[in-house]
Short mmCIF file of C-alpha atoms in Angstrom, two decimals:
data_model
loop_
_atom_site.label_atom_id
_atom_site.label_comp_id
_atom_site.label_asym_id
_atom_site.label_seq_id
_atom_site.Cartn_x
_atom_site.Cartn_y
_atom_site.Cartn_z
CA MET U 521 -8.27 -8.21 -27.28
CA ASN U 522 -11.71 -6.66 -26.75
CA VAL U 523 -13.30 -10.09 -27.18
CA LEU U 524 -11.00 -11.59 -24.53
CA VAL U 525 -11.79 -8.82 -22.08
CA SER U 526 -15.52 -9.15 -22.75
CA LEU U 527 -15.49 -12.92 -22.24
CA ALA U 528 -13.45 -12.53 -19.05
CA ALA U 529 -15.91 -9.91 -17.78
CA ILE U 530 -18.89 -12.19 -18.49
CA LEU U 531 -17.17 -15.06 -16.69
CA PHE U 532 -16.36 -12.82 -13.72
CA VAL U 533 -19.95 -11.57 -13.43
CA LEU U 534 -21.36 -15.10 -13.59
CA MET U 535 -18.90 -16.38 -10.98
CA ILE U 536 -19.79 -13.48 -8.68
CA LEU U 537 -23.54 -13.98 -9.10
CA ILE U 538 -23.38 -17.72 -8.53
CA GLY U 539 -20.44 -18.11 -6.17
CA GLY U 540 -20.27 -14.80 -4.34
CA LYS U 541 -16.95 -14.24 -2.58
CA LYS U 542 -15.85 -17.79 -3.38
CA GLY U 543 -16.62 -17.14 -7.04
CA ALA U 544 -14.44 -14.02 -6.96
CA ARG U 545 -11.60 -16.00 -5.39
CA SER U 546 -12.04 -18.69 -8.03
CA PHE U 547 -11.72 -16.09 -10.77
CA ILE U 548 -8.54 -14.67 -9.24
CA ALA U 549 -7.19 -18.21 -8.77
CA LEU U 550 -7.36 -18.73 -12.55
CA PHE U 551 -4.81 -15.97 -13.09
CA LEU U 552 -2.67 -17.08 -10.14
CA ASN U 553 -2.46 -20.62 -11.52
CA PHE U 554 -1.72 -19.24 -14.99
CA ALA U 555 1.16 -17.22 -13.51
CA VAL U 556 2.52 -20.36 -11.82
CA LEU U 557 2.33 -22.33 -15.07
CA PHE U 558 3.93 -19.53 -17.07
CA LEU U 559 6.79 -19.25 -14.57
CA THR U 560 7.21 -23.03 -14.62
CA ILE U 561 7.54 -23.05 -18.41
CA ILE U 562 10.19 -20.32 -18.25
CA LEU U 563 12.20 -22.14 -15.58
CA MET U 564 12.03 -25.43 -17.50
CA THR U 565 14.25 -23.91 -20.21
CA ASP U 566 17.08 -23.69 -17.67
CA PRO U 567 19.19 -26.87 -18.07
CA HIS U 568 20.32 -26.63 -14.43
CA ILE U 569 16.75 -27.09 -13.09
CA ASP U 570 15.28 -30.58 -12.95
CA PRO U 571 11.81 -30.51 -14.61
CA ILE U 572 10.54 -33.27 -12.28
CA ILE U 573 11.37 -31.35 -9.11
CA LEU U 574 10.04 -28.16 -10.68
CA THR U 575 6.79 -29.95 -11.56
CA LEU U 576 6.37 -31.20 -8.00
CA ILE U 577 6.87 -27.68 -6.65
CA SER U 578 4.53 -26.03 -9.15
CA SER U 579 1.89 -28.73 -8.62
CA THR U 580 2.07 -28.09 -4.89
CA VAL U 581 1.62 -24.36 -5.40
CA ILE U 582 -1.30 -24.88 -7.81
CA SER U 583 -2.94 -27.26 -5.34
CA CYS U 584 -2.53 -24.71 -2.54
CA VAL U 585 -4.11 -21.97 -4.65
CA THR U 586 -6.97 -24.19 -5.83
CA LEU U 587 -7.76 -25.70 -2.45
CA PHE U 588 -6.72 -23.27 0.28
CA TYR U 589 -7.20 -19.92 -1.44
CA ILE U 590 -10.62 -20.77 -2.88
CA ASN U 591 -12.01 -23.05 -0.15
CA GLU U 592 -9.95 -21.77 2.81
CA VAL U 593 -8.05 -23.97 5.27
CA ASN U 594 -10.22 -26.67 6.83
CA ILE U 595 -10.21 -30.44 7.20
CA LYS U 596 -11.66 -31.09 3.74
CA THR U 597 -9.04 -28.97 1.95
CA ILE U 598 -6.18 -30.34 4.07
CA THR U 599 -7.09 -33.96 3.35
CA ALA U 600 -7.67 -33.14 -0.33
CA PHE U 601 -4.25 -31.46 -0.46
CA ILE U 602 -2.47 -34.44 1.13
CA SER U 603 -4.26 -36.85 -1.20
CA THR U 604 -3.37 -34.73 -4.22
CA LEU U 605 0.32 -34.62 -3.34
CA ILE U 606 0.52 -38.38 -2.76
CA THR U 607 -1.24 -39.08 -6.05
CA ILE U 608 0.96 -36.64 -7.99
CA ILE U 609 4.17 -38.17 -6.63
CA ILE U 610 3.05 -41.71 -7.51
CA LEU U 611 1.71 -40.64 -10.89
CA LEU U 612 4.76 -38.56 -11.81
CA PHE U 613 7.23 -41.43 -11.52
CA PHE U 614 4.77 -43.77 -13.23
CA ILE U 615 4.39 -41.32 -16.12
CA LEU U 616 8.17 -40.90 -16.32
CA ALA U 617 8.57 -44.66 -16.79
CA VAL U 618 5.74 -44.80 -19.35
CA THR U 619 7.21 -41.89 -21.32
CA LYS U 620 10.60 -43.61 -21.54
CA LYS U 621 8.98 -46.88 -22.60
CA THR U 622 6.64 -45.43 -25.24
CA MET U 623 9.14 -42.80 -26.49
CA ILE U 624 6.45 -40.16 -26.99
CA GLN U 625 8.76 -37.31 -26.02
CA GLY U 626 9.71 -34.67 -28.54
CA PHE U 627 7.87 -33.77 -31.74
CA GLY U 628 6.06 -35.87 -34.31
CA GLU U 629 6.71 -35.77 -38.03
CA GLU U 630 3.51 -33.75 -38.50
CA GLU U 631 5.04 -30.96 -36.41
CA LEU U 632 8.49 -30.86 -37.98
CA GLY U 633 7.44 -28.57 -40.82
CA ASP U 634 6.86 -25.68 -38.41
CA LEU U 635 10.14 -26.38 -36.61
CA GLY U 636 12.39 -26.50 -39.66
CA ILE U 637 13.85 -23.03 -39.10
CA PHE U 638 14.70 -23.74 -35.43
CA THR U 639 17.53 -25.72 -33.91
CA LEU U 640 16.59 -28.90 -32.08
CA PHE U 641 19.60 -28.72 -29.74
CA VAL U 642 17.76 -26.95 -26.93
CA GLY U 643 19.60 -28.71 -24.11
CA VAL U 644 16.60 -30.03 -22.16
CA ASN U 645 15.49 -33.55 -21.25
CA PHE U 646 12.36 -34.09 -23.32
CA VAL U 647 11.42 -37.26 -21.42
CA LYS U 648 11.12 -35.26 -18.20
CA ILE U 649 9.47 -32.35 -20.04
CA THR U 650 6.81 -34.68 -21.46
CA ALA U 651 6.19 -36.25 -18.04
CA ALA U 652 5.85 -32.76 -16.56
CA MET U 653 3.42 -31.76 -19.31
CA ILE U 654 1.18 -34.75 -18.63
CA ILE U 655 1.12 -33.98 -14.91
CA MET U 656 0.28 -30.33 -15.60
CA SER U 657 -2.65 -31.38 -17.76
CA THR U 658 -3.85 -33.73 -15.00
CA ILE U 659 -3.49 -31.61 -11.85
CA GLY U 660 -6.82 -29.82 -12.32
CA SER U 661 -8.79 -33.05 -12.59
CA ILE U 662 -7.02 -34.60 -9.61
CA THR U 663 -7.70 -31.69 -7.25
CA ASP U 664 -11.30 -31.49 -8.50
CA VAL U 665 -11.92 -35.16 -7.70
CA ALA U 666 -10.21 -34.84 -4.31
CA ILE U 667 -12.33 -31.91 -3.11
CA SER U 668 -15.46 -33.51 -4.60
CA ILE U 669 -14.92 -36.50 -2.31
CA THR U 670 -13.74 -34.79 0.89
CA SER U 671 -16.55 -32.22 0.98
CA PRO U 672 -19.54 -34.65 1.11
CA MET U 673 -17.61 -36.95 3.46
CA ARG U 674 -17.27 -34.08 5.90
CA GLU U 675 -20.93 -33.18 5.52
CA ILE U 676 -22.22 -36.69 6.16
CA LEU U 677 -20.12 -36.99 9.31
CA ILE U 678 -21.61 -33.74 10.61
CA HIS U 679 -25.10 -35.26 10.25
CA LYS U 680 -24.04 -38.78 11.27
CA PRO U 681 -21.22 -38.30 13.79
CA PHE U 682 -21.08 -41.98 14.80
CA MET U 683 -20.08 -43.35 11.40
CA SER U 684 -17.08 -45.69 11.51
CA ARG U 685 -13.96 -45.22 9.43
CA LYS U 686 -14.95 -48.20 7.28
CA ASP U 687 -18.36 -46.72 6.51
CA LEU U 688 -16.81 -43.33 5.74
CA PHE U 689 -14.32 -45.00 3.41
CA LYS U 690 -17.11 -46.85 1.59
CA PHE U 691 -19.08 -43.62 1.31
CA GLY U 692 -16.07 -41.88 -0.25
CA LEU U 693 -15.64 -44.73 -2.73
CA SER U 694 -19.31 -44.55 -3.71
CA ILE U 695 -18.91 -40.84 -4.48
CA GLY U 696 -15.77 -41.60 -6.45
CA ARG U 697 -17.58 -44.18 -8.57
CA ASP U 698 -20.23 -41.61 -9.46
CA ILE U 699 -17.70 -39.03 -10.70
CA LEU U 700 -15.13 -41.42 -12.19
CA GLY U 701 -16.93 -41.89 -15.49
CA THR U 702 -17.79 -38.24 -16.02
CA ASN U 703 -14.24 -37.04 -15.33
CA THR U 704 -12.60 -39.57 -17.63
CA ASN U 705 -15.12 -38.74 -20.35
CA THR U 706 -14.27 -35.05 -19.90
CA LEU U 707 -10.60 -35.83 -20.59
CA PHE U 708 -11.50 -37.95 -23.60
CA PHE U 709 -13.74 -35.35 -25.24
CA ALA U 710 -11.28 -32.55 -24.42
CA PHE U 711 -8.74 -34.41 -26.55
CA PHE U 712 -11.08 -34.66 -29.53
CA GLY U 713 -12.11 -31.04 -29.10
CA ASN U 714 -8.51 -29.82 -29.12
CA TYR U 715 -7.32 -32.11 -31.90
CA LEU U 716 -10.36 -32.26 -34.17
CA ALA U 717 -8.56 -30.30 -36.90
CA LEU U 718 -5.59 -32.68 -36.67
CA LEU U 719 -7.86 -35.71 -36.94
CA LEU U 720 -9.52 -34.21 -40.02
CA TRP U 721 -6.07 -33.61 -41.47
CA PHE U 722 -5.22 -37.28 -40.88
CA LYS U 723 -8.39 -38.16 -42.75
CA ASP U 724 -7.48 -35.93 -45.72
CA LEU U 725 -4.01 -37.50 -45.85
CA SER U 726 -5.63 -40.97 -45.98
CA TYR U 727 -3.89 -42.21 -42.83
CA SER U 728 -4.64 -45.84 -42.18
CA PHE U 729 -5.85 -46.79 -38.71
CA GLY U 730 -2.48 -48.37 -37.93
CA LYS U 731 -0.55 -45.29 -39.01
CA LEU U 732 -2.93 -43.04 -37.07
CA VAL U 733 -2.55 -45.02 -33.85
CA ASN U 734 1.24 -45.22 -34.21
CA SER U 735 1.75 -41.54 -35.03
CA LYS U 736 3.60 -39.77 -32.21
CA VAL U 737 1.13 -36.88 -32.00
CA PHE U 738 -1.88 -39.17 -31.57
CA SER U 739 -0.21 -41.69 -29.26
CA ALA U 740 1.22 -38.93 -27.04
CA GLU U 741 -2.24 -37.49 -26.48
CA MET U 742 -3.75 -40.91 -25.84
CA VAL U 743 -1.04 -41.65 -23.27
CA THR U 744 -1.84 -38.30 -21.64
CA ILE U 745 -5.56 -39.17 -21.44
CA LEU U 746 -4.91 -42.67 -20.10
CA CYS U 747 -2.42 -41.45 -17.49
CA ALA U 748 -4.83 -38.73 -16.41
CA GLY U 749 -7.57 -41.35 -16.12
CA ILE U 750 -5.27 -43.52 -14.02
CA GLY U 751 -4.60 -40.51 -11.79
CA ILE U 752 -8.34 -39.94 -11.33
CA GLY U 753 -8.89 -43.61 -10.52
CA LEU U 754 -5.93 -43.60 -8.12
CA ILE U 755 -6.91 -40.54 -6.12
CA ILE U 756 -10.41 -41.87 -5.27
CA PRO U 757 -9.33 -44.59 -2.81
CA ILE U 758 -6.41 -42.47 -1.54
CA THR U 759 -8.66 -39.50 -0.77
CA SER U 760 -11.39 -41.71 0.73
CA TRP U 761 -8.98 -43.45 3.08
CA ILE U 762 -7.08 -40.32 4.20
CA THR U 763 -10.28 -38.34 4.73
CA ALA U 764 -11.92 -41.18 6.67
CA TYR U 765 -8.81 -41.45 8.86
CA PHE U 766 -8.63 -37.73 9.65
CA LEU U 767 -12.37 -37.37 10.21
CA GLU U 768 -12.49 -40.34 12.58
CA LYS U 769 -9.45 -39.01 14.45
CA THR U 770 -11.11 -35.61 14.79
CA THR U 771 -14.35 -37.00 16.19
CA LYS U 772 -12.48 -39.31 18.62
CA ASN U 773 -10.62 -36.28 20.00
CA ASN U 774 -14.00 -34.54 20.48
CA LYS U 775 -13.00 -31.73 18.16
CA THR U 776 -15.46 -29.75 16.06
CA ILE U 777 -15.34 -30.61 12.37
CA LYS U 778 -14.64 -27.46 10.34
#
């Protein structure tokens, strides 16, 4: 416990020194988002609550906290929020279809040993639970990409107020191309970091490459990474177009860009 408090204190000090008030809000937002996720997990155990609808609501709340609480309400956060919601809705139903097709829901045989003393009749839809889990692991990357695109697009229009919507859209896409590779690589290496012990265990058990790829634990994580990567690739053109539209509309109405 002392180690956790010490690490949290170091993180808080660094965020204050580097980010000032925004750093403090970012630190508080971590705990707010954790509370939302924890409440979501509790509510998912209720068989009367649809996990898909619950995921959409919790994703909306997390996006509001991440965008509006940290960066305040302005045109860049509003357009990032709209883009995030559109991407999440598209991605959620896509992931739901992929989960049904690949049958990655539930537990793999490597996990059954720890579950032997528990009943498996928990009364929840594991297809929807798995789809919700993938979205929850993707929401952070999606909002990060969205705000990373909207912020420089707003800045360039302040310095070049006569840019057309087409040029703004191309500028947003160019930013997206720069961050696409780094974000997808982050997801890929996060998987290997979290599951390094499992991969070593596969090696000790002499899993063949075919058995490794077809194991539910491995394939479920790979589907998560690929779906998250698709979400990152999807939000780039969506955010670029929506932001270009709103920025051009604002300048045409002779309003100050905030």
